């Protein structure tokens, strides 16, 4: 054996002794090395995703962008000045009925006004019964009966509805009441059985101002408002 072989053998023994002192010896009770191979979830397809143990914490949904809320002073813009009884009355109704929209109401009241006037002129009890409170219906029907008794007929034609505006609003327990002023132009004439004019003028446009009050039970599922009071200025 030459000198170089002896040197390499000595170096190998030295390295073996150093490794043994650092790594230790296996005794047979060591834990197996961690298996880093992903294991598929039982009953699920082998997607290569390893589920983490522990409880899954639900993340809060992303916050929706907040809509711009109009300042309280602009809530009833073009309908009621801030702090007025009308504005406070609209606030009270909206507090009882979150779906209340005074602009939508005013549009419906305008349509109801024309329907009621025409139904009254034509003696249409069925239409009136759906639109009027019982007290107002009785008053309207009394006039219709009187016309029928005297065999009279009324003809009414709208020329225009120039204005419809809220003038008061309030709540009484669960009942909401809103009063509207209507300014309109119409032609109305009443004739007897022979066709003779007993009231009105078929060739004259009359300026009419009506002040009507509508009411609705805000606790009811029925969204319809009914006419509960009338007044007019000619």
PDB file of C-alpha atoms in Angstrom, residues 10-174:
ATOM      1  CA  UNK A  10      -7.131   8.115   7.171  1.00  0.00           C
ATOM      2  CA  UNK A  11      -9.035  11.100   5.774  1.00  0.00           C
ATOM      3  CA  UNK A  12     -12.165   8.971   5.145  1.00  0.00           C
ATOM      4  CA  UNK A  13     -12.116   7.616   8.716  1.00  0.00           C
ATOM      5  CA  UNK A  14     -11.780  11.148  10.083  1.00  0.00           C
ATOM      6  CA  UNK A  15     -14.726  12.432   8.045  1.00  0.00           C
ATOM      7  CA  UNK A  16     -16.922   9.461   9.114  1.00  0.00           C
ATOM      8  CA  UNK A  17     -16.180  10.097  12.800  1.00  0.00           C
ATOM      9  CA  UNK A  18     -17.054  13.820  12.416  1.00  0.00           C
ATOM     10  CA  UNK A  19     -20.395  13.098  10.683  1.00  0.00           C
ATOM     11  CA  UNK A  20     -21.362  10.541  13.289  1.00  0.00           C
ATOM     12  CA  UNK A  21     -20.774  13.021  16.103  1.00  0.00           C
ATOM     13  CA  UNK A  22     -22.919  15.701  14.399  1.00  0.00           C
ATOM     14  CA  UNK A  23     -25.846  13.609  13.080  1.00  0.00           C
ATOM     15  CA  UNK A  24     -25.984  10.941  15.771  1.00  0.00           C
ATOM     16  CA  UNK A  25     -26.892   7.335  15.368  1.00  0.00           C
ATOM     17  CA  UNK A  26     -30.258   5.847  14.338  1.00  0.00           C
ATOM     18  CA  UNK A  27     -31.832   3.919  17.232  1.00  0.00           C
ATOM     19  CA  UNK A  28     -34.925   2.656  15.414  1.00  0.00           C
ATOM     20  CA  UNK A  29     -37.374   4.887  17.370  1.00  0.00           C
ATOM     21  CA  UNK A  30     -36.907   7.983  15.260  1.00  0.00           C
ATOM     22  CA  UNK A  31     -40.054   9.594  13.725  1.00  0.00           C
ATOM     23  CA  UNK A  32     -40.284   9.126   9.987  1.00  0.00           C
ATOM     24  CA  UNK A  33     -39.434  12.168   7.895  1.00  0.00           C
ATOM     25  CA  UNK A  34     -42.314  14.524   7.022  1.00  0.00           C
ATOM     26  CA  UNK A  35     -44.057  13.404   3.884  1.00  0.00           C
ATOM     27  CA  UNK A  36     -44.430  16.485   1.734  1.00  0.00           C
ATOM     28  CA  UNK A  37     -46.429  14.678  -0.940  1.00  0.00           C
ATOM     29  CA  UNK A  38     -49.961  16.247  -1.141  1.00  0.00           C
ATOM     30  CA  UNK A  39     -52.737  13.834  -0.176  1.00  0.00           C
ATOM     31  CA  UNK A  40     -56.124  14.192  -1.854  1.00  0.00           C
ATOM     32  CA  UNK A  41     -59.166  14.806   0.350  1.00  0.00           C
ATOM     33  CA  UNK A  42     -61.222  11.666   0.871  1.00  0.00           C
ATOM     34  CA  UNK A  43     -64.193  11.648  -1.440  1.00  0.00           C
ATOM     35  CA  UNK A  44     -62.921  14.641  -3.421  1.00  0.00           C
ATOM     36  CA  UNK A  45     -61.126  14.652  -6.760  1.00  0.00           C
ATOM     37  CA  UNK A  46     -57.333  14.665  -6.642  1.00  0.00           C
ATOM     38  CA  UNK A  47     -56.825  18.351  -7.287  1.00  0.00           C
ATOM     39  CA  UNK A  48     -53.397  18.623  -5.692  1.00  0.00           C
ATOM     40  CA  UNK A  49     -54.757  21.033  -3.035  1.00  0.00           C
ATOM     41  CA  UNK A  50     -53.980  20.040   0.541  1.00  0.00           C
ATOM     42  CA  UNK A  51     -56.692  21.243   2.973  1.00  0.00           C
ATOM     43  CA  UNK A  52     -55.377  23.062   6.018  1.00  0.00           C
ATOM     44  CA  UNK A  53     -56.597  21.851   9.413  1.00  0.00           C
ATOM     45  CA  UNK A  54     -58.639  24.087  11.684  1.00  0.00           C
ATOM     46  CA  UNK A  55     -61.857  26.096  11.415  1.00  0.00           C
ATOM     47  CA  UNK A  56     -62.477  28.145   8.314  1.00  0.00           C
ATOM     48  CA  UNK A  57     -63.182  31.754   9.257  1.00  0.00           C
ATOM     49  CA  UNK A  58     -65.767  33.461   7.090  1.00  0.00           C
ATOM     50  CA  UNK A  59     -64.480  36.674   5.627  1.00  0.00           C
ATOM     51  CA  UNK A  60     -66.834  39.661   5.786  1.00  0.00           C
ATOM     52  CA  UNK A  61     -68.302  40.595   2.406  1.00  0.00           C
ATOM     53  CA  UNK A  62     -66.731  43.601   0.732  1.00  0.00           C
ATOM     54  CA  UNK A  63     -68.398  46.851   1.696  1.00  0.00           C
ATOM     55  CA  UNK A  64     -70.715  48.158  -0.963  1.00  0.00           C
ATOM     56  CA  UNK A  65     -70.022  51.698  -2.074  1.00  0.00           C
ATOM     57  CA  UNK A  66     -72.086  54.028   0.032  1.00  0.00           C
ATOM     58  CA  UNK A  67     -74.575  56.076  -1.907  1.00  0.00           C
ATOM     59  CA  UNK A  68     -74.572  59.764  -1.417  1.00  0.00           C
ATOM     60  CA  UNK A  69     -77.246  60.643   1.097  1.00  0.00           C
ATOM     61  CA  UNK A  70     -78.849  63.994   0.532  1.00  0.00           C
ATOM     62  CA  UNK A  71     -78.708  66.341   3.479  1.00  0.00           C
ATOM     63  CA  UNK A  72     -81.916  66.472   5.520  1.00  0.00           C
ATOM     64  CA  UNK A  73     -82.581  69.958   4.190  1.00  0.00           C
ATOM     65  CA  UNK A  74     -82.923  68.546   0.643  1.00  0.00           C
ATOM     66  CA  UNK A  75     -85.069  65.547   1.530  1.00  0.00           C
ATOM     67  CA  UNK A  76     -88.312  67.048   0.233  1.00  0.00           C
ATOM     68  CA  UNK A  77     -86.722  69.419  -2.242  1.00  0.00           C
ATOM     69  CA  UNK A  78     -89.267  71.213  -4.465  1.00  0.00           C
ATOM     70  CA  UNK A  79     -92.085  69.786  -2.305  1.00  0.00           C
ATOM     71  CA  UNK A  80     -91.674  71.274   1.171  1.00  0.00           C
ATOM     72  CA  UNK A  81     -89.317  73.792   2.766  1.00  0.00           C
ATOM     73  CA  UNK A  82     -87.171  72.377   5.603  1.00  0.00           C
ATOM     74  CA  UNK A  83     -88.687  72.675   9.059  1.00  0.00           C
ATOM     75  CA  UNK A  84     -92.192  73.543   7.841  1.00  0.00           C
ATOM     76  CA  UNK A  85     -95.256  71.650   9.118  1.00  0.00           C
ATOM     77  CA  UNK A  86     -95.562  70.047   5.684  1.00  0.00           C
ATOM     78  CA  UNK A  87     -91.961  68.780   5.786  1.00  0.00           C
ATOM     79  CA  UNK A  88     -92.389  67.477   9.329  1.00  0.00           C
ATOM     80  CA  UNK A  89     -95.608  65.755   8.303  1.00  0.00           C
ATOM     81  CA  UNK A  90     -93.864  64.050   5.373  1.00  0.00           C
ATOM     82  CA  UNK A  91     -91.093  62.972   7.767  1.00  0.00           C
ATOM     83  CA  UNK A  92     -93.693  61.411  10.066  1.00  0.00           C
ATOM     84  CA  UNK A  93     -95.313  59.477   7.213  1.00  0.00           C
ATOM     85  CA  UNK A  94     -91.937  58.263   5.928  1.00  0.00           C
ATOM     86  CA  UNK A  95     -91.069  57.099   9.455  1.00  0.00           C
ATOM     87  CA  UNK A  96     -94.145  54.851   9.458  1.00  0.00           C
ATOM     88  CA  UNK A  97     -93.819  53.731   5.843  1.00  0.00           C
ATOM     89  CA  UNK A  98     -90.275  53.408   4.483  1.00  0.00           C
ATOM     90  CA  UNK A  99     -91.603  52.964   0.922  1.00  0.00           C
ATOM     91  CA  UNK A 100     -93.404  56.308   0.955  1.00  0.00           C
ATOM     92  CA  UNK A 101     -92.418  58.530  -1.951  1.00  0.00           C
ATOM     93  CA  UNK A 102     -94.285  61.867  -2.018  1.00  0.00           C
ATOM     94  CA  UNK A 103     -93.495  62.416  -5.689  1.00  0.00           C
ATOM     95  CA  UNK A 104     -94.959  59.057  -6.599  1.00  0.00           C
ATOM     96  CA  UNK A 105     -97.945  59.821  -4.375  1.00  0.00           C
ATOM     97  CA  UNK A 106     -98.510  63.183  -6.051  1.00  0.00           C
ATOM     98  CA  UNK A 107     -98.449  61.577  -9.477  1.00  0.00           C
ATOM     99  CA  UNK A 108    -101.017  59.003  -8.336  1.00  0.00           C
ATOM    100  CA  UNK A 109    -103.171  61.678  -6.697  1.00  0.00           C
ATOM    101  CA  UNK A 110    -103.229  63.639  -9.946  1.00  0.00           C
ATOM    102  CA  UNK A 111    -104.480  60.567 -11.836  1.00  0.00           C
ATOM    103  CA  UNK A 112    -107.031  59.798  -9.106  1.00  0.00           C
ATOM    104  CA  UNK A 113    -108.311  63.386  -9.234  1.00  0.00           C
ATOM    105  CA  UNK A 114    -109.164  63.118 -12.926  1.00  0.00           C
ATOM    106  CA  UNK A 115    -110.640  59.627 -12.534  1.00  0.00           C
ATOM    107  CA  UNK A 116    -112.875  60.659  -9.627  1.00  0.00           C
ATOM    108  CA  UNK A 117    -114.160  63.822 -11.313  1.00  0.00           C
ATOM    109  CA  UNK A 118    -115.060  61.914 -14.485  1.00  0.00           C
ATOM    110  CA  UNK A 119    -116.551  58.953 -12.597  1.00  0.00           C
ATOM    111  CA  UNK A 120    -118.701  61.331 -10.550  1.00  0.00           C
ATOM    112  CA  UNK A 121    -119.935  63.084 -13.705  1.00  0.00           C
ATOM    113  CA  UNK A 122    -120.772  59.719 -15.315  1.00  0.00           C
ATOM    114  CA  UNK A 123    -122.368  58.287 -12.174  1.00  0.00           C
ATOM    115  CA  UNK A 124    -119.855  55.415 -12.128  1.00  0.00           C
ATOM    116  CA  UNK A 125    -120.435  54.071  -8.619  1.00  0.00           C
ATOM    117  CA  UNK A 126    -118.110  51.099  -9.044  1.00  0.00           C
ATOM    118  CA  UNK A 127    -115.094  53.274  -9.820  1.00  0.00           C
ATOM    119  CA  UNK A 128    -115.942  55.704  -7.028  1.00  0.00           C
ATOM    120  CA  UNK A 129    -116.296  52.992  -4.398  1.00  0.00           C
ATOM    121  CA  UNK A 130    -112.674  51.931  -4.938  1.00  0.00           C
ATOM    122  CA  UNK A 131    -111.345  55.477  -4.715  1.00  0.00           C
ATOM    123  CA  UNK A 132    -113.389  57.087  -1.939  1.00  0.00           C
ATOM    124  CA  UNK A 133    -113.801  56.582   1.785  1.00  0.00           C
ATOM    125  CA  UNK A 134    -117.259  55.419   2.842  1.00  0.00           C
ATOM    126  CA  UNK A 135    -118.289  58.890   4.049  1.00  0.00           C
ATOM    127  CA  UNK A 136    -117.227  60.658   0.872  1.00  0.00           C
ATOM    128  CA  UNK A 137    -118.792  57.931  -1.253  1.00  0.00           C
ATOM    129  CA  UNK A 138    -122.135  58.436   0.462  1.00  0.00           C
ATOM    130  CA  UNK A 139    -122.004  62.176  -0.281  1.00  0.00           C
ATOM    131  CA  UNK A 140    -121.131  61.607  -3.922  1.00  0.00           C
ATOM    132  CA  UNK A 141    -123.789  58.942  -4.341  1.00  0.00           C
ATOM    133  CA  UNK A 142    -126.455  61.230  -2.875  1.00  0.00           C
ATOM    134  CA  UNK A 143    -125.780  63.767  -5.635  1.00  0.00           C
ATOM    135  CA  UNK A 144    -125.791  61.022  -8.284  1.00  0.00           C
ATOM    136  CA  UNK A 145    -129.136  59.745  -6.995  1.00  0.00           C
ATOM    137  CA  UNK A 146    -130.575  63.267  -7.106  1.00  0.00           C
ATOM    138  CA  UNK A 147    -129.480  63.671 -10.739  1.00  0.00           C
ATOM    139  CA  UNK A 148    -131.004  60.316 -11.599  1.00  0.00           C
ATOM    140  CA  UNK A 149    -134.221  61.271  -9.836  1.00  0.00           C
ATOM    141  CA  UNK A 150    -134.512  64.398 -11.965  1.00  0.00           C
ATOM    142  CA  UNK A 151    -133.287  62.561 -15.064  1.00  0.00           C
ATOM    143  CA  UNK A 152    -130.303  64.821 -15.469  1.00  0.00           C
ATOM    144  CA  UNK A 153    -126.921  64.049 -16.956  1.00  0.00           C
ATOM    145  CA  UNK A 154    -123.612  65.791 -16.403  1.00  0.00           C
ATOM    146  CA  UNK A 155    -120.899  66.062 -19.033  1.00  0.00           C
ATOM    147  CA  UNK A 156    -117.397  66.984 -17.859  1.00  0.00           C
ATOM    148  CA  UNK A 157    -114.236  67.345 -19.919  1.00  0.00           C
ATOM    149  CA  UNK A 158    -110.779  68.207 -18.652  1.00  0.00           C
ATOM    150  CA  UNK A 159    -108.918  70.856 -20.615  1.00  0.00           C
ATOM    151  CA  UNK A 160    -105.836  70.745 -18.399  1.00  0.00           C
ATOM    152  CA  UNK A 161    -104.542  70.134 -14.895  1.00  0.00           C
ATOM    153  CA  UNK A 162    -102.233  73.078 -14.401  1.00  0.00           C
ATOM    154  CA  UNK A 163    -100.979  72.371 -10.909  1.00  0.00           C
ATOM    155  CA  UNK A 164    -101.029  69.748  -8.193  1.00  0.00           C
ATOM    156  CA  UNK A 165     -99.192  70.546  -4.966  1.00  0.00           C
ATOM    157  CA  UNK A 166     -98.951  69.221  -1.436  1.00  0.00           C
ATOM    158  CA  UNK A 167    -100.257  71.638   1.165  1.00  0.00           C
ATOM    159  CA  UNK A 168    -100.345  69.515   4.331  1.00  0.00           C
ATOM    160  CA  UNK A 169     -99.370  66.101   5.655  1.00  0.00           C
ATOM    161  CA  UNK A 170     -99.819  64.394   9.000  1.00  0.00           C
ATOM    162  CA  UNK A 171    -100.151  61.066  10.782  1.00  0.00           C
ATOM    163  CA  UNK A 172    -102.868  60.041  13.200  1.00  0.00           C
ATOM    164  CA  UNK A 173    -101.837  56.813  14.881  1.00  0.00           C
ATOM    165  CA  UNK A 174    -101.311  54.498  11.864  1.00  0.00           C
TER     166      UNK A 174
END
